[in-house]
mmCIF file of C-alpha atoms in Angstrom:
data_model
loop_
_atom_site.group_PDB
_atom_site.id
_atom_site.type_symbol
_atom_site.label_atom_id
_atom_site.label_comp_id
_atom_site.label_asym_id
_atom_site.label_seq_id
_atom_site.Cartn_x
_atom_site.Cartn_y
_atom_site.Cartn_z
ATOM 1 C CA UNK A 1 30.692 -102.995 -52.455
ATOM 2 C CA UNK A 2 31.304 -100.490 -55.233
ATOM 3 C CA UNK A 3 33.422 -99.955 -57.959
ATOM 4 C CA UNK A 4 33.732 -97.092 -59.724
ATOM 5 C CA UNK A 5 36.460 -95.756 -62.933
ATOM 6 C CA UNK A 6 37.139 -92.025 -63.865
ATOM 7 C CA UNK A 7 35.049 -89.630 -65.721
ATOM 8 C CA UNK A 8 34.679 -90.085 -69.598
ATOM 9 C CA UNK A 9 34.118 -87.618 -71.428
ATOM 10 C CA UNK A 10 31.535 -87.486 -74.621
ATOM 11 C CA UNK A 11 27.784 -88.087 -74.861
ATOM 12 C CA UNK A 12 26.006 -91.572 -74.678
ATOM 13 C CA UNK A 13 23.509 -91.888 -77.673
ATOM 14 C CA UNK A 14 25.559 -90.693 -80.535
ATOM 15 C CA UNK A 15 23.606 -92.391 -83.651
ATOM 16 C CA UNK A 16 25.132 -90.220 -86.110
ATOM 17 C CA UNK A 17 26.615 -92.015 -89.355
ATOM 18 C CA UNK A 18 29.349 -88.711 -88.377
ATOM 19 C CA UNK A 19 30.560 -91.289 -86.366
ATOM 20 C CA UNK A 20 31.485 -94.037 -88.809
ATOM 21 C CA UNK A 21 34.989 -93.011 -89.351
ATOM 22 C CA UNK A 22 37.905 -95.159 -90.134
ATOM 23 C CA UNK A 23 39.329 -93.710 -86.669
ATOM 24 C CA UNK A 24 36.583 -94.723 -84.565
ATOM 25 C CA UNK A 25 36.384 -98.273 -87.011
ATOM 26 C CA UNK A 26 39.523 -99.034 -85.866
ATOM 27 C CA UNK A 27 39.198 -97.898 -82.079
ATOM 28 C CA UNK A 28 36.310 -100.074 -81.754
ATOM 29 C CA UNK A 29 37.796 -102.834 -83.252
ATOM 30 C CA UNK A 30 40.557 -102.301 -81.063
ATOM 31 C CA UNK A 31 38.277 -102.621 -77.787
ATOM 32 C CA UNK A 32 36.856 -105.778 -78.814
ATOM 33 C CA UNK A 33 39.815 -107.412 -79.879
ATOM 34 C CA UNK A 34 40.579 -106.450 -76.367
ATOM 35 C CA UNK A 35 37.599 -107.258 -74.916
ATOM 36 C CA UNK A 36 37.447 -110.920 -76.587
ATOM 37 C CA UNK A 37 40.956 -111.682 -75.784
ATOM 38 C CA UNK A 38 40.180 -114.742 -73.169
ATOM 39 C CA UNK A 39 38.209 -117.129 -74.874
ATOM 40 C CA UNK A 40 36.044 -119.378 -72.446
ATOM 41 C CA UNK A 41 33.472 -122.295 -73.101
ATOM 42 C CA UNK A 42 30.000 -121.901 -72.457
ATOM 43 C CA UNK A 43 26.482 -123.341 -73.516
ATOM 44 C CA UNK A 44 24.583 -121.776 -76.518
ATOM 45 C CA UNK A 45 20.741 -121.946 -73.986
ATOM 46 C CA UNK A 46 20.030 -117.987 -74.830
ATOM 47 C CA UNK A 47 20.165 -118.247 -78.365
ATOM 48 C CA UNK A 48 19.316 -121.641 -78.723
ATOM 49 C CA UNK A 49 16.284 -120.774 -76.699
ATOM 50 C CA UNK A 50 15.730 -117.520 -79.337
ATOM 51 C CA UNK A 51 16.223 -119.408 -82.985
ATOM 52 C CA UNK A 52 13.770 -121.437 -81.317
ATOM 53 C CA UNK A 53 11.298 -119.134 -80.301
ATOM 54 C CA UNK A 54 11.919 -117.208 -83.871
ATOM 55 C CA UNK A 55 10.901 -120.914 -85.685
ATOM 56 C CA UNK A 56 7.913 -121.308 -83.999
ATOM 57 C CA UNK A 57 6.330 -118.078 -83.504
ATOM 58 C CA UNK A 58 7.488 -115.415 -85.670
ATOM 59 C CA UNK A 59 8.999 -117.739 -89.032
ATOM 60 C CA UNK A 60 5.248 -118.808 -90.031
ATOM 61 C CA UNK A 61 4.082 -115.182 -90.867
ATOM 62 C CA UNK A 62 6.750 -114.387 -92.891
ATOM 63 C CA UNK A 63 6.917 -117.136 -94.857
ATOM 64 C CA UNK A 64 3.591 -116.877 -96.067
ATOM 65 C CA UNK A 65 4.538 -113.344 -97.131
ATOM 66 C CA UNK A 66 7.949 -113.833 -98.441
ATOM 67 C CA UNK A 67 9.432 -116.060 -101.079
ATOM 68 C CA UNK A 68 12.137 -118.677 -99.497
ATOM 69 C CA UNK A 69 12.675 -119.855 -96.165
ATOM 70 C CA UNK A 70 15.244 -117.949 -94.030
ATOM 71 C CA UNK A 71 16.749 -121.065 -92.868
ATOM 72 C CA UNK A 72 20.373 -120.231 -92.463
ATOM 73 C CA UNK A 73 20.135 -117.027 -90.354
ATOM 74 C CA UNK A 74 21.382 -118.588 -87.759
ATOM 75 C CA UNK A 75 24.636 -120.392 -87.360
ATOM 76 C CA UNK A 76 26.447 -122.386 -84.213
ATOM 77 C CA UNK A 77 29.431 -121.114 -83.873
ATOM 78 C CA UNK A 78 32.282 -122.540 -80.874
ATOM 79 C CA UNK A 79 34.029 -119.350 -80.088
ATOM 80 C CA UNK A 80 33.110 -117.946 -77.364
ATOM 81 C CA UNK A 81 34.589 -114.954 -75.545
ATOM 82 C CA UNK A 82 33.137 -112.137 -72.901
ATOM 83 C CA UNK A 83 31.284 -110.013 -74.808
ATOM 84 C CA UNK A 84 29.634 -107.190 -74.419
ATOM 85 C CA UNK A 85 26.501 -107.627 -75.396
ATOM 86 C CA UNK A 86 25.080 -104.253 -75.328
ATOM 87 C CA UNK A 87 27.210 -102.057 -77.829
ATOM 88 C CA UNK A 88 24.452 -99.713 -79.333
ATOM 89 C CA UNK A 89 24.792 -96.169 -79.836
ATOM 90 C CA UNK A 90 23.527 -95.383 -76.087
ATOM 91 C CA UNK A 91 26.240 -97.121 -74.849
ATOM 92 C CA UNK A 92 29.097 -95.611 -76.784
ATOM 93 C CA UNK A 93 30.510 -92.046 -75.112
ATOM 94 C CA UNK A 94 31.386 -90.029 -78.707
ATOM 95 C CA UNK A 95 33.259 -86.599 -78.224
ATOM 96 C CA UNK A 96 30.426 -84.894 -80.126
ATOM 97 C CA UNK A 97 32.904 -81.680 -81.391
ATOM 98 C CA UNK A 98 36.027 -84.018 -83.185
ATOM 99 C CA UNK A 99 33.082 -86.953 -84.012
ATOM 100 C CA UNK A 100 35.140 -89.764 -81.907
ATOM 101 C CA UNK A 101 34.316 -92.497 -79.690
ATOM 102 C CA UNK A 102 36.118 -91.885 -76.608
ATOM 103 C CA UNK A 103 34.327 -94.828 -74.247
ATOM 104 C CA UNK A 104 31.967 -97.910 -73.648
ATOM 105 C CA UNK A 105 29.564 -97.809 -70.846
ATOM 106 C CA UNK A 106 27.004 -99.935 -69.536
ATOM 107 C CA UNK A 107 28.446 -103.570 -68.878
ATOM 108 C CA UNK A 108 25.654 -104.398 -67.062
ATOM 109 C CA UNK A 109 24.460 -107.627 -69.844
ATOM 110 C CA UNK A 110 27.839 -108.609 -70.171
ATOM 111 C CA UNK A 111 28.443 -112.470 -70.806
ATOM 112 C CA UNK A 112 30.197 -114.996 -72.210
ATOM 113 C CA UNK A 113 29.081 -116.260 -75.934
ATOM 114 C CA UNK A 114 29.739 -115.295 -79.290
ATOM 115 C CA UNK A 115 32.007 -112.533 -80.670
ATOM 116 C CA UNK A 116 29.802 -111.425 -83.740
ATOM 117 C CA UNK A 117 27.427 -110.585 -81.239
ATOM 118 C CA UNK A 118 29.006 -107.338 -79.913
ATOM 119 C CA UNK A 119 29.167 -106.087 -83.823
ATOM 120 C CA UNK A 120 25.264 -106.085 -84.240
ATOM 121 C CA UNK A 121 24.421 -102.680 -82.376
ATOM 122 C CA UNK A 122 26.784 -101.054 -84.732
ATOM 123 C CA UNK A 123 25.964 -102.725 -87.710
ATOM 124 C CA UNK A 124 21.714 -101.889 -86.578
ATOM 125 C CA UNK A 125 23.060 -97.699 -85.716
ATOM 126 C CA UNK A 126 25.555 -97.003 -87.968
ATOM 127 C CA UNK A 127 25.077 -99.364 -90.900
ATOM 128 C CA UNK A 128 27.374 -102.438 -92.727
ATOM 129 C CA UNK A 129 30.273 -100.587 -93.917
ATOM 130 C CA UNK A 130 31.030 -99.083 -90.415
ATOM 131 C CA UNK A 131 30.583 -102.875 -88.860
ATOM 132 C CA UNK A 132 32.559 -103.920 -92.326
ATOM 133 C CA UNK A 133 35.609 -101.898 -91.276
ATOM 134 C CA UNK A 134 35.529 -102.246 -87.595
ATOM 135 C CA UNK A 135 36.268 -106.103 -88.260
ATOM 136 C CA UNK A 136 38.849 -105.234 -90.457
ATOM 137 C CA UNK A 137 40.233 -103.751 -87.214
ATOM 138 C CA UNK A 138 39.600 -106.916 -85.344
ATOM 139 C CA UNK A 139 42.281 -109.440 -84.205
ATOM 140 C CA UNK A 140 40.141 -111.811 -82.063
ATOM 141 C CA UNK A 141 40.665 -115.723 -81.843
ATOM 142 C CA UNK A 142 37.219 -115.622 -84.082
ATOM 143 C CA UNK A 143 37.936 -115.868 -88.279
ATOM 144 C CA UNK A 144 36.354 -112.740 -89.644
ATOM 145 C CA UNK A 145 34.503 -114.120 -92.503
ATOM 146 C CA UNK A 146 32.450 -116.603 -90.063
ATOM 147 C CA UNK A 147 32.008 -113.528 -87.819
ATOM 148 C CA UNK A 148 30.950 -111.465 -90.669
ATOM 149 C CA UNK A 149 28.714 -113.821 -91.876
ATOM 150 C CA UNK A 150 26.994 -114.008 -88.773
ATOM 151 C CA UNK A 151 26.645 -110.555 -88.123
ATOM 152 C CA UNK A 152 25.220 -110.045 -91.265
ATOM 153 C CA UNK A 153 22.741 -113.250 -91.305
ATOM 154 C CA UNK A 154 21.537 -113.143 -87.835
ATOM 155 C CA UNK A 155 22.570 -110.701 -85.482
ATOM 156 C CA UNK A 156 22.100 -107.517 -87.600
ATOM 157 C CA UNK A 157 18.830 -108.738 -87.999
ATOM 158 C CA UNK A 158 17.701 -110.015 -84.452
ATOM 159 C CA UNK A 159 16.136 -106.618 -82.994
ATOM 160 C CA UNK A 160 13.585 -107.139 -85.479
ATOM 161 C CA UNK A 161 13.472 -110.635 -83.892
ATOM 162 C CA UNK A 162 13.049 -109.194 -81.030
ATOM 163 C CA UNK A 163 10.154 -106.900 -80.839
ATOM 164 C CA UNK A 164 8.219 -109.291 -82.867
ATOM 165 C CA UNK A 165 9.073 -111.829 -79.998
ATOM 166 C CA UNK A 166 7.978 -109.784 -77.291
ATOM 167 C CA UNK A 167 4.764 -109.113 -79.559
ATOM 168 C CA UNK A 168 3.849 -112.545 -79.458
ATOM 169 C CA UNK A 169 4.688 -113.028 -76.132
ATOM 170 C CA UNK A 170 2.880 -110.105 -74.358
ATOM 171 C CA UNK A 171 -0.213 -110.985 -76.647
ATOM 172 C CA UNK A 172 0.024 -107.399 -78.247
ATOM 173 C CA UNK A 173 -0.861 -106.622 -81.847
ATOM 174 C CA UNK A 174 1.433 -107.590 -83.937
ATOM 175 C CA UNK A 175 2.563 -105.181 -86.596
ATOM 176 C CA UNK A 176 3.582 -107.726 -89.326
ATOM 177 C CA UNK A 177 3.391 -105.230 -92.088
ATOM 178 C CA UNK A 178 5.509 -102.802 -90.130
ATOM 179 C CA UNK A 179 7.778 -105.786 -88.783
ATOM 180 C CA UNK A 180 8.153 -107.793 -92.558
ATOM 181 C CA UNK A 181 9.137 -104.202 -94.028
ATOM 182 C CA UNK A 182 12.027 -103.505 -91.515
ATOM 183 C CA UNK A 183 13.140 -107.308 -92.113
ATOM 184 C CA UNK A 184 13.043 -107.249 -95.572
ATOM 185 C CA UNK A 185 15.081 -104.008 -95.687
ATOM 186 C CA UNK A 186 17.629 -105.236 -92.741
ATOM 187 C CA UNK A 187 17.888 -108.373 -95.446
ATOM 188 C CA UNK A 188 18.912 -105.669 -98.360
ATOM 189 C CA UNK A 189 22.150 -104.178 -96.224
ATOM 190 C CA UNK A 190 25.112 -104.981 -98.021
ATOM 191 C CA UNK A 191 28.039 -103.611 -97.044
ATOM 192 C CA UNK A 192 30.159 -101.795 -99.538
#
């Protein structure tokens, strides 16, 4: 079986803060108010399974080089709605010549859990305020301040999460200077 949808045109990979207009803001909030329409139940296992994983293996070498304990970066949350779960810059089609997103591609990870979620790859590629106003565009079942908070606490801070995981995991070297630096300045975005 195959499915298939016609040609869109623009180039995957865009990370340009060009692209952080109010236009494409409110297009993308747009698609995922879309996107999110149905909400659904499901279990919280992946991330549960993550905060978890951040606790014990990653949380002990950065508190002994930072001041506080980064408690709160993660929060439950009972929305739930199919997501995305993949919406970086590689996976937005932008019409490089009038700077505009004209597609999403790439549903491959898609899923059912939590809104914010789908508002971390642009938050991580083309900073806070673009994020800010795309969920000023938003009009999902989720209340934006919860989302935001979220977004802002957790998820726009998880690829850091991430690598460091895999780190640990694969028994590499971990980088902790490298990885406490890109924290520490992921922690600093404020949106204006």
């Amino acid at each position: 079986m195959c499915s298939c949808y016609d040609l869109i045109e623009g180039d995957a990979g865009i990370n340009s803060r060009e692209v952080a207009s109010e236009d494409n803001a409110r297009r993308f909030g747009e698609f995922l108010t879309q996107l999110h329409g149905v909400p659904v139940r499901h279990t919280r296992l992946f991330w549960e399974k993550f905060y978890r994983d951040i606790k014990q293996l990653i949380f002990p070498h950065l508190y002994r080089r930072t001041s506080g304990h980064p408690r709160h970066i993660y929060s439950e949350t009972k929305t739930r709605t199919v997501i995305h779960s993949d919406l970086t810059a590689s996976n937005l089609l932008v019409d490089v010549k009038n700077k505009r997103i004209n597609g999403v591609i790439d549903f491959a990870d898609a899923q059912i859990d939590d809104p914010a979620f789908d508002f971390a790859g642009i938050y991580w590629n083309y900073g806070a305020t673009f994020a800010r106003m795309a969920l000023d565009h938003y009009n999902g079942s989720a209340d934006r301040k919860s989302l935001w908070q979220r977004i802002e606490k957790f998820y726009g801070l998880q690829p850091v999460f991430h690598e460091l995981l895999r780190a640990v995991k694969e028994n590499e070297t971990v980088q902790r200077d490298h990885a406490l630096d890109r924290f520490k300045k992921l922690k600093s975005v404020k949106s204006t």
